[in-house]
Each structure stands twice: as structure tokens, then as C-alpha cells.
Amino acid sequence: MIEKITKILTEANFAPSGDNCQPWKFKITPNGLLLFNLPEKDKSVYNFNQKAAYISHGAFIENIKIAALAHGLKTTINLFPDIKNPDLVAELDFSPSNGEIDNLYEFIEKRHTNRKPYLAKPISENQLSELLNLKVDSFDGKIVMVTAREHIKTLAQLLSINEKIVLQNKKLHQFLFGNISWGQEGLQKNDKMFIKTLEMNPLQQFVFKLCSSWKIMNFFDKFGLAKFISKENSKIYSNSGAIGAIITSKNSKTDFVQGGRLLQRTWLLATSMGLSLQPLAGMALLNQILVAGQRQALSPEHAMEIEDSIKHISTLINSGDENIIFMFRVGESSAPSAVTPRLPVEEILSK
Ligand SMILES: Cc1cc2nc3c(=O)[nH]c(=O)nc-3n(C[C@H](O)[C@H](O)[C@H](O)COP(=O)(O)O)c2cc1C
């Protein structure tokens, strides 16, 4: 059983996480696995109350569930089973399956974040309805998708305000640049984002590297650099097949884990359709700070920008009062220039 579980974990280990920080540790039990959060791995402002980490855990759990079926095992998921241990995110128990398989299995390894420009071509009605029909058991959240060109354009502008904020907020700036691996392919750090995956041309990469110094970034921003970068990204995001969101009426940590499971199914299904996906999660995650009434954690200007943008986004995606927990773009594109590595499975298993 231990060998089988290790194999499942190795296959599921391609799960996405914010800035590839992989905030997880697993322990093998007689019947399955325990999944622990590692808060020290993601100290980003985006990870307010561990919500970004919980989304990543959800994605990992979904990968495990899919991979386990391929090995003849069904997974029972018990979220936050121990109130005395908030870092114990899930207890996963395996039992023999009745031969069921999940067609998304072969796409676990093929799923990547693609930050390249996409074609400004709508995704097909069939693809749209399949994506919109995705569900995760006992989760009231759902996916919404925007395909109207004008709305995509406005959403792209609103979502790219995140890139201005990340370059103007010292803590966000520090976390972003602290999580970039500048090395050659093959020499990358396993729990960082390889620079090539950010899809910059040599000039952009040169400027970006200069901006890793907070002092230099601050100086350039007097001439509007953060706003300029945000505008450039907005142009890229405008050219997408659709912009989507995961919304839910509730706001508990369980909802974020379940939202992560739905995200992963969406991403894997999009991959199976030959579509690329890039999370555009910054504004939704920063908004969680405001939802929790912790405005003072942001500058007044940024708090206002986030608040106004989220109001506008909610109208465009028609989400009413629902909580937006994640946003992304999908569309047709060529393959990403590089893929992001993972920590080897021995390093995510506790002894
Ligand atoms: C909670 C969460 C938030 C993320 N936010 C963003 C984002 O705003 N922009 C982006 O380009 N990628 C974002 N990502 C993608 C991660 O950077 C990516 O999953 C990670 O670097 C691993 O790369 P991979 O997805 O190609 O395997 C996010 C991923 C997660 C799980």
C-alpha cells in the first residue's frame, strides 16, 4: 500500500500553488494520507488567512482523487478533521474502487500555467458548456465565464491592476521577486517560479530584473512604470477566449479548498480540450483582506482600487453578492516556453 500511495502522490505532485511555493506536507497513514498546510511556505500578502494555500491544497486533493482511481482506489476526503490542529487540512482515506476511472488523469502532468498571449478567439459553445457544468461534491460554488469581447477587455483592465499593486506594495514585491528562479533551465529551484515561464522578451526581462531592487522599482515608478506594466498585461489578457471565475456564497476555509478542487478540474478539462489557462487571481485574493475588514493591511489607495475593481468585476461576471475566490483566463495559444519544477516527493513526505 505504501508504494501505491507514494506513486499516487508522485503523480499528483504536479498541483499548482501561488508562486509555486508548494505549501504542503503529507504523512502516509495505514489507510491513506494526511495533508498538512505549511504556513511558513507562503507568507505572501495574497495568502491572507491561508486562503491561497487552501486553494492549492484543493487542487492537490483533486489530483490525488483522480490519480488514486487510476490505481484502483477511491478517496474519501475529510476536510479539517481536527479542530485542535488547523494545519491539518485533510484526511484522505483510500478504499478499493469499483473500476471507475477519471478521464482527466492523463492531463495532470500536461497542465501548466500559460502566460503567453492567447488568440482573441471565443472558445466554442461546447467547450463552454462542458466547463460550466463542472461540479465538486458538497460544494455550492460554481464557475462563471465571460465571453463577450468588450467585457473581456474591461475585465482584463480590472484584473491587471494587480500587477500595478504588486510592484507598488513592498511586501508583495519582496515575495514575488523572492520566488523567482533566474537560473538556466535545469538549474532552477524546485519551489520557485522559473523566469522563462513569465514569457518576457529580453528587454522586459532586463527591466524586470532591475526592478527586483525595491529602491530601483520605486524610482522607476515615479515615471509610471508599475502602471505601464499593468497596461501591457491588460493587452495580453484582453486577447483571451474567455475570462472565468470561481464563486461561492460562503467564505470558509473549506470553501477555498473545495474551490481549489473545482479550479483543478477546470484546468485539467481545459487542458484536455487543448486550451491554455492562466490564473489571474491577484485581485480576488487581495479582496479577501477587505472582506475580512482588514483594510489597514493595504494602502488607502490600493484598498480603494481593489474595492472598486471587485464591484465592477462582480457586475461584469454577474456574481451578485457571491464571494469571488479565483479568476483566470482561457484560450488558444502555443505551448508555454518552459515548465515549472516541483519538489521531489521525498521532500513533501514527513518521515
Ligand atoms: C492560488 C493560486 C494563485 C495563483 N495566482 C496566479 C496569478 O495571479 N497569476 C499567474 O500568472 N499565475 C498564478 N498562479 C499560478 C502559479 O504561479 C503556478 O501554478 C505555479 O507557478 C506552478 O506552475 P504550473 O501551474 O505551470 O505548474 C496561481 C496559482 C494558484 C494555485
Short mmCIF file of C-alpha atoms and ligand atoms in Angstrom, two decimals:
data_model
loop_
_atom_site.label_atom_id
_atom_site.label_comp_id
_atom_site.label_asym_id
_atom_site.label_seq_id
_atom_site.Cartn_x
_atom_site.Cartn_y
_atom_site.Cartn_z
CA MET A 1 0.00 0.00 0.00
CA ILE A 2 2.83 2.45 0.90
CA GLU A 3 4.33 2.01 -2.56
CA LYS A 4 0.97 2.64 -4.22
CA ILE A 5 0.33 5.75 -2.11
CA THR A 6 3.80 7.10 -2.91
CA LYS A 7 3.09 6.54 -6.62
CA ILE A 8 -0.25 8.40 -6.35
CA LEU A 9 1.45 11.26 -4.53
CA THR A 10 4.22 11.43 -7.14
CA GLU A 11 1.64 11.70 -9.92
CA ALA A 12 -0.49 14.25 -8.02
CA ASN A 13 2.57 16.36 -7.19
CA PHE A 14 2.05 18.50 -10.32
CA ALA A 15 -0.60 20.55 -8.50
CA PRO A 16 -0.38 24.35 -8.89
CA SER A 17 0.32 26.73 -6.00
CA GLY A 18 0.69 30.51 -5.72
CA ASP A 19 4.20 31.46 -6.94
CA ASN A 20 4.93 27.69 -6.90
CA CYS A 21 5.59 27.81 -3.15
CA GLN A 22 4.08 24.33 -2.56
CA PRO A 23 2.74 24.96 0.97
CA TRP A 24 2.11 21.31 1.79
CA LYS A 25 3.46 18.26 3.59
CA PHE A 26 1.99 14.74 3.58
CA LYS A 27 2.05 11.87 6.01
CA ILE A 28 1.25 8.32 4.97
CA THR A 29 -1.28 6.58 7.26
CA PRO A 30 -2.35 2.90 7.20
CA ASN A 31 -5.37 3.84 5.03
CA GLY A 32 -4.19 6.83 3.08
CA LEU A 33 -2.71 10.28 3.62
CA LEU A 34 -2.83 13.32 5.86
CA LEU A 35 -2.32 16.68 4.16
CA PHE A 36 -0.80 19.48 6.25
CA ASN A 37 -0.56 23.17 5.41
CA LEU A 38 2.87 24.80 5.80
CA PRO A 39 2.05 28.46 6.60
CA GLU A 40 5.76 29.40 6.62
CA LYS A 41 5.99 28.47 2.92
CA ASP A 42 3.59 31.19 1.79
CA LYS A 43 3.90 34.40 3.76
CA SER A 44 2.58 36.47 0.88
CA VAL A 45 0.01 39.23 1.36
CA TYR A 46 -2.02 37.26 -1.23
CA ASN A 47 -2.24 34.35 1.21
CA PHE A 48 -4.46 36.18 3.67
CA ASN A 49 -5.77 33.71 6.30
CA GLN A 50 -4.12 30.92 4.24
CA LYS A 51 -6.78 31.22 1.54
CA ALA A 52 -4.41 30.99 -1.42
CA ALA A 53 -2.74 27.97 0.22
CA TYR A 54 -6.13 26.28 0.73
CA ILE A 55 -6.92 26.68 -2.99
CA SER A 56 -3.63 24.91 -3.78
CA HIS A 57 -4.44 22.14 -1.29
CA GLY A 58 -7.80 21.67 -3.03
CA ALA A 59 -6.04 21.32 -6.37
CA PHE A 60 -3.65 18.74 -4.91
CA ILE A 61 -6.52 16.78 -3.32
CA GLU A 62 -8.34 16.65 -6.67
CA ASN A 63 -5.17 15.36 -8.34
CA ILE A 64 -4.87 12.67 -5.66
CA LYS A 65 -8.51 11.64 -6.11
CA ILE A 66 -8.06 11.35 -9.88
CA ALA A 67 -4.71 9.53 -9.66
CA ALA A 68 -6.00 7.15 -6.95
CA LEU A 69 -8.82 5.98 -9.26
CA ALA A 70 -6.22 5.11 -11.88
CA HIS A 71 -4.64 2.84 -9.25
CA GLY A 72 -7.93 1.18 -8.33
CA LEU A 73 -8.61 3.27 -5.24
CA LYS A 74 -11.48 5.53 -4.27
CA THR A 75 -10.72 8.50 -1.97
CA THR A 76 -12.81 9.62 0.99
CA ILE A 77 -12.00 13.24 1.76
CA ASN A 78 -12.41 14.60 5.27
CA LEU A 79 -11.52 18.30 5.42
CA PHE A 80 -10.15 19.90 8.59
CA PRO A 81 -10.79 16.79 10.68
CA ASP A 82 -9.10 18.09 13.85
CA ILE A 83 -10.22 21.43 15.29
CA LYS A 84 -7.17 21.38 17.56
CA ASN A 85 -4.84 21.24 14.55
CA PRO A 86 -5.80 23.94 11.99
CA ASP A 87 -2.84 22.97 9.79
CA LEU A 88 -4.26 19.51 9.21
CA VAL A 89 -6.16 20.32 6.02
CA ALA A 90 -7.37 16.89 5.01
CA GLU A 91 -7.50 13.26 5.90
CA LEU A 92 -7.65 11.16 2.75
CA ASP A 93 -8.69 7.53 3.08
CA PHE A 94 -8.35 5.06 0.25
CA SER A 95 -10.55 2.02 -0.35
CA PRO A 96 -10.92 -0.28 -3.37
CA SER A 97 -12.85 1.38 -6.21
CA ASN A 98 -15.38 -0.32 -8.43
CA GLY A 99 -13.22 0.14 -11.50
CA GLU A 100 -14.29 3.73 -12.15
CA ILE A 101 -11.73 5.94 -13.95
CA ASP A 102 -11.42 9.67 -14.39
CA ASN A 103 -10.64 10.84 -17.93
CA LEU A 104 -8.74 13.83 -16.57
CA TYR A 105 -5.95 11.54 -15.25
CA GLU A 106 -3.67 11.82 -18.28
CA PHE A 107 -3.79 15.63 -18.13
CA ILE A 108 -2.41 16.01 -14.59
CA GLU A 109 1.16 16.16 -15.90
CA LYS A 110 0.23 18.11 -19.03
CA ARG A 111 -1.45 21.01 -17.16
CA HIS A 112 0.68 24.16 -16.91
CA THR A 113 0.23 27.86 -16.36
CA ASN A 114 0.48 29.51 -19.77
CA ARG A 115 1.30 33.24 -19.64
CA LYS A 116 1.75 33.64 -23.39
CA PRO A 117 -0.63 35.79 -25.46
CA TYR A 118 -3.73 33.82 -26.48
CA LEU A 119 -5.83 34.14 -29.61
CA ALA A 120 -8.71 36.59 -29.32
CA LYS A 121 -10.97 33.80 -30.46
CA PRO A 122 -14.02 32.77 -28.45
CA ILE A 123 -13.98 29.27 -27.03
CA SER A 124 -16.63 27.05 -28.59
CA GLU A 125 -20.16 26.70 -27.18
CA ASN A 126 -19.48 23.02 -26.45
CA GLN A 127 -16.29 23.76 -24.55
CA LEU A 128 -18.05 26.50 -22.63
CA SER A 129 -20.96 24.34 -21.58
CA GLU A 130 -18.67 21.46 -20.53
CA LEU A 131 -16.61 23.83 -18.39
CA LEU A 132 -19.69 25.45 -16.88
CA ASN A 133 -21.11 22.03 -15.97
CA LEU A 134 -18.17 21.08 -13.78
CA LYS A 135 -19.07 20.39 -10.17
CA VAL A 136 -17.37 19.23 -6.99
CA ASP A 137 -19.39 17.19 -4.48
CA SER A 138 -20.84 19.03 -1.47
CA PHE A 139 -19.59 22.42 -2.74
CA ASP A 140 -22.13 25.09 -3.63
CA GLY A 141 -19.56 27.07 -5.62
CA LYS A 142 -19.59 27.29 -9.39
CA ILE A 143 -17.75 28.55 -12.43
CA VAL A 144 -18.85 31.60 -14.36
CA MET A 145 -17.39 32.53 -17.73
CA VAL A 146 -17.41 35.76 -19.69
CA THR A 147 -17.05 35.52 -23.46
CA ALA A 148 -18.30 38.92 -24.71
CA ARG A 149 -15.26 40.67 -26.21
CA GLU A 150 -16.00 44.09 -24.66
CA HIS A 151 -16.46 42.55 -21.21
CA ILE A 152 -13.24 40.53 -21.54
CA LYS A 153 -11.42 43.75 -22.36
CA THR A 154 -12.78 45.57 -19.30
CA LEU A 155 -12.10 42.55 -17.06
CA ALA A 156 -8.54 42.43 -18.40
CA GLN A 157 -8.05 46.07 -17.36
CA LEU A 158 -9.53 45.50 -13.91
CA LEU A 159 -7.59 42.29 -13.24
CA SER A 160 -4.26 43.73 -14.36
CA ILE A 161 -4.49 46.44 -11.66
CA ASN A 162 -3.00 43.62 -9.59
CA GLU A 163 0.31 43.99 -11.46
CA LYS A 164 0.48 47.68 -10.54
CA ILE A 165 -0.23 46.90 -6.89
CA VAL A 166 2.30 44.06 -6.71
CA LEU A 167 5.05 46.42 -7.89
CA GLN A 168 3.98 49.23 -5.53
CA ASN A 169 3.49 47.24 -2.32
CA LYS A 170 6.85 46.48 -0.69
CA LYS A 171 5.77 43.14 0.85
CA LEU A 172 4.16 41.88 -2.36
CA HIS A 173 7.19 43.00 -4.35
CA GLN A 174 9.53 41.18 -1.96
CA PHE A 175 7.56 37.94 -2.11
CA LEU A 176 7.29 37.99 -5.91
CA PHE A 177 11.00 38.56 -6.53
CA GLY A 178 11.98 36.21 -3.71
CA ASN A 179 10.13 33.44 -5.53
CA ILE A 180 11.74 33.80 -8.93
CA SER A 181 14.39 31.43 -10.10
CA TRP A 182 16.65 33.28 -12.57
CA GLY A 183 18.83 30.28 -13.42
CA GLN A 184 19.15 28.35 -16.62
CA GLU A 185 16.65 25.60 -17.22
CA GLY A 186 17.80 22.58 -15.24
CA LEU A 187 19.40 24.75 -12.57
CA GLN A 188 16.09 26.09 -11.32
CA LYS A 189 14.98 25.97 -7.73
CA ASN A 190 12.23 23.39 -7.28
CA ASP A 191 9.96 25.58 -5.21
CA LYS A 192 10.26 28.81 -7.18
CA MET A 193 8.96 30.13 -10.50
CA PHE A 194 11.39 29.85 -13.37
CA ILE A 195 11.76 33.27 -15.08
CA LYS A 196 11.18 31.75 -18.52
CA THR A 197 7.61 30.82 -17.53
CA LEU A 198 6.81 34.54 -17.23
CA GLU A 199 7.13 34.78 -21.04
CA MET A 200 9.06 38.09 -21.18
CA ASN A 201 11.16 39.27 -24.11
CA PRO A 202 14.87 40.02 -23.37
CA LEU A 203 14.23 43.77 -22.80
CA GLN A 204 11.29 43.10 -20.48
CA GLN A 205 13.36 40.54 -18.60
CA PHE A 206 16.23 43.02 -18.22
CA VAL A 207 13.92 45.72 -16.81
CA PHE A 208 12.18 43.14 -14.61
CA LYS A 209 15.50 42.05 -13.14
CA LEU A 210 16.41 45.68 -12.38
CA CYS A 211 13.03 46.04 -10.68
CA SER A 212 13.88 43.23 -8.26
CA SER A 213 15.55 46.01 -6.25
CA TRP A 214 12.75 47.77 -4.32
CA LYS A 215 14.73 51.07 -4.49
CA ILE A 216 15.04 50.90 -8.29
CA MET A 217 11.39 49.86 -8.67
CA ASN A 218 10.34 52.77 -6.52
CA PHE A 219 12.44 55.18 -8.55
CA PHE A 220 11.09 53.94 -11.91
CA ASP A 221 7.56 54.08 -10.57
CA LYS A 222 7.87 57.86 -10.20
CA PHE A 223 7.73 57.77 -14.01
CA GLY A 224 4.71 55.41 -14.01
CA LEU A 225 6.46 52.03 -14.60
CA ALA A 226 4.02 49.93 -12.50
CA LYS A 227 1.04 51.42 -14.35
CA PHE A 228 2.76 50.86 -17.69
CA ILE A 229 3.43 47.17 -16.91
CA SER A 230 -0.16 46.73 -15.78
CA LYS A 231 -1.38 48.24 -19.08
CA GLU A 232 0.83 45.92 -21.12
CA ASN A 233 -0.54 42.89 -19.24
CA SER A 234 -4.06 44.13 -19.72
CA LYS A 235 -3.48 43.98 -23.50
CA ILE A 236 -2.36 40.34 -23.21
CA TYR A 237 -5.32 39.39 -21.03
CA SER A 238 -7.75 41.11 -23.45
CA ASN A 239 -6.82 38.55 -26.06
CA SER A 240 -8.37 35.53 -24.41
CA GLY A 241 -11.09 33.09 -25.35
CA ALA A 242 -12.87 33.72 -22.07
CA ILE A 243 -12.31 35.04 -18.59
CA GLY A 244 -13.66 32.85 -15.79
CA ALA A 245 -14.23 32.95 -12.07
CA ILE A 246 -15.00 30.52 -9.27
CA ILE A 247 -17.64 31.95 -6.98
CA THR A 248 -19.37 30.72 -3.87
CA SER A 249 -21.97 32.08 -1.46
CA LYS A 250 -19.79 31.23 1.54
CA ASN A 251 -16.32 32.13 2.70
CA SER A 252 -14.95 29.40 4.96
CA LYS A 253 -11.59 27.65 4.65
CA THR A 254 -13.45 24.56 3.43
CA ASP A 255 -14.93 26.65 0.59
CA PHE A 256 -11.43 27.63 -0.50
CA VAL A 257 -10.22 24.01 -0.51
CA GLN A 258 -13.33 22.96 -2.42
CA GLY A 259 -12.84 25.94 -4.78
CA GLY A 260 -9.31 24.66 -5.41
CA ARG A 261 -10.71 21.25 -6.34
CA LEU A 262 -13.08 22.89 -8.81
CA LEU A 263 -10.23 25.01 -10.18
CA GLN A 264 -8.15 21.90 -10.78
CA ARG A 265 -10.98 20.12 -12.61
CA THR A 266 -11.49 23.24 -14.74
CA TRP A 267 -7.79 23.47 -15.54
CA LEU A 268 -7.47 19.77 -16.38
CA LEU A 269 -10.59 19.83 -18.53
CA ALA A 270 -9.38 22.95 -20.35
CA THR A 271 -6.02 21.19 -20.91
CA SER A 272 -7.83 18.12 -22.31
CA MET A 273 -9.58 20.47 -24.76
CA GLY A 274 -6.25 21.88 -25.94
CA LEU A 275 -6.94 25.20 -24.19
CA SER A 276 -4.39 27.19 -22.21
CA LEU A 277 -5.14 28.71 -18.81
CA GLN A 278 -3.56 31.40 -16.67
CA PRO A 279 -4.79 32.24 -13.18
CA LEU A 280 -5.47 35.96 -12.72
CA ALA A 281 -6.06 35.54 -9.02
CA GLY A 282 -4.42 38.63 -7.51
CA MET A 283 -7.42 40.94 -7.21
CA ALA A 284 -9.73 38.21 -5.84
CA LEU A 285 -7.14 37.17 -3.25
CA LEU A 286 -6.34 40.76 -2.20
CA ASN A 287 -10.07 41.38 -1.87
CA GLN A 288 -10.17 38.71 0.87
CA ILE A 289 -8.27 41.22 3.04
CA LEU A 290 -11.10 43.71 2.57
CA VAL A 291 -13.80 41.05 3.03
CA ALA A 292 -12.23 40.31 6.44
CA GLY A 293 -12.35 44.03 7.35
CA GLN A 294 -8.53 44.32 7.40
CA ARG A 295 -8.29 47.37 5.13
CA GLN A 296 -5.41 48.81 7.13
CA ALA A 297 -3.17 46.00 5.80
CA LEU A 298 -3.15 47.84 2.45
CA SER A 299 -2.51 51.44 1.48
CA PRO A 300 -5.76 53.50 1.29
CA GLU A 301 -5.21 53.96 -2.47
CA HIS A 302 -4.79 50.23 -3.12
CA ALA A 303 -7.70 49.29 -0.86
CA MET A 304 -9.96 51.64 -2.82
CA GLU A 305 -8.71 50.35 -6.19
CA ILE A 306 -9.35 46.74 -5.14
CA GLU A 307 -12.79 47.55 -3.77
CA ASP A 308 -13.87 49.47 -6.87
CA SER A 309 -12.47 46.83 -9.23
CA ILE A 310 -14.17 43.95 -7.44
CA LYS A 311 -17.50 45.80 -7.56
CA HIS A 312 -17.08 46.30 -11.30
CA ILE A 313 -15.91 42.70 -11.83
CA SER A 314 -18.93 41.36 -9.90
CA THR A 315 -21.25 43.26 -12.22
CA LEU A 316 -19.47 42.03 -15.34
CA ILE A 317 -19.44 38.39 -14.27
CA ASN A 318 -22.91 38.72 -12.79
CA SER A 319 -21.88 37.22 -9.46
CA GLY A 320 -24.15 39.40 -7.30
CA ASP A 321 -23.13 39.18 -3.64
CA GLU A 322 -21.24 35.91 -4.09
CA ASN A 323 -17.64 35.62 -2.98
CA ILE A 324 -15.16 35.58 -5.89
CA ILE A 325 -12.45 33.18 -4.82
CA PHE A 326 -10.46 32.78 -8.05
CA MET A 327 -10.21 34.21 -11.56
CA PHE A 328 -8.45 33.02 -14.70
CA ARG A 329 -8.30 33.38 -18.47
CA VAL A 330 -8.54 30.56 -21.00
CA GLY A 331 -7.90 30.41 -24.70
CA GLU A 332 -5.91 29.02 -27.57
CA SER A 333 -2.16 29.50 -27.56
CA SER A 334 1.09 27.75 -28.33
CA ALA A 335 2.72 25.75 -25.52
CA PRO A 336 4.45 27.66 -22.68
CA SER A 337 8.18 28.32 -23.20
CA ALA A 338 9.11 26.46 -20.03
CA VAL A 339 7.51 24.47 -17.26
CA THR A 340 7.79 24.97 -13.53
CA PRO A 341 9.55 22.25 -11.50
CA ARG A 342 8.33 20.62 -8.28
CA LEU A 343 9.95 19.48 -5.05
CA PRO A 344 10.66 15.75 -5.22
CA VAL A 345 8.08 13.62 -3.44
CA GLU A 346 10.55 12.65 -0.65
CA GLU A 347 10.68 16.32 0.33
CA ILE A 348 6.93 16.66 0.70
CA LEU A 349 6.54 13.49 2.78
CA SER A 350 7.11 13.67 6.53
CA LYS A 351 9.18 10.93 7.98
C1 LIG B 1 -3.83 30.11 -5.53
C2 LIG B 1 -3.05 30.36 -6.79
C3 LIG B 1 -2.92 31.65 -7.27
C4 LIG B 1 -2.21 31.89 -8.47
N1 LIG B 1 -2.17 33.18 -8.97
C5 LIG B 1 -1.57 33.40 -10.15
C6 LIG B 1 -1.66 34.67 -10.76
O1 LIG B 1 -2.34 35.58 -10.26
N2 LIG B 1 -1.01 34.85 -11.97
C7 LIG B 1 -0.31 33.85 -12.56
O2 LIG B 1 0.24 34.09 -13.64
N3 LIG B 1 -0.23 32.63 -12.01
C8 LIG B 1 -0.85 32.38 -10.83
N4 LIG B 1 -0.84 31.11 -10.29
C9 LIG B 1 -0.10 30.03 -10.98
C10 LIG B 1 1.15 29.59 -10.22
O3 LIG B 1 2.16 30.56 -10.30
C11 LIG B 1 1.60 28.26 -10.83
O4 LIG B 1 0.60 27.30 -10.60
C12 LIG B 1 2.90 27.73 -10.24
O5 LIG B 1 3.97 28.60 -10.51
C13 LIG B 1 3.23 26.33 -10.81
O6 LIG B 1 3.28 26.34 -12.22
P1 LIG B 1 2.35 25.43 -13.11
O7 LIG B 1 0.91 25.86 -12.87
O8 LIG B 1 2.77 25.71 -14.53
O9 LIG B 1 2.55 24.02 -12.72
C14 LIG B 1 -1.59 30.83 -9.15
C15 LIG B 1 -1.76 29.52 -8.67
C16 LIG B 1 -2.50 29.29 -7.53
C17 LIG B 1 -2.74 27.87 -7.08
#
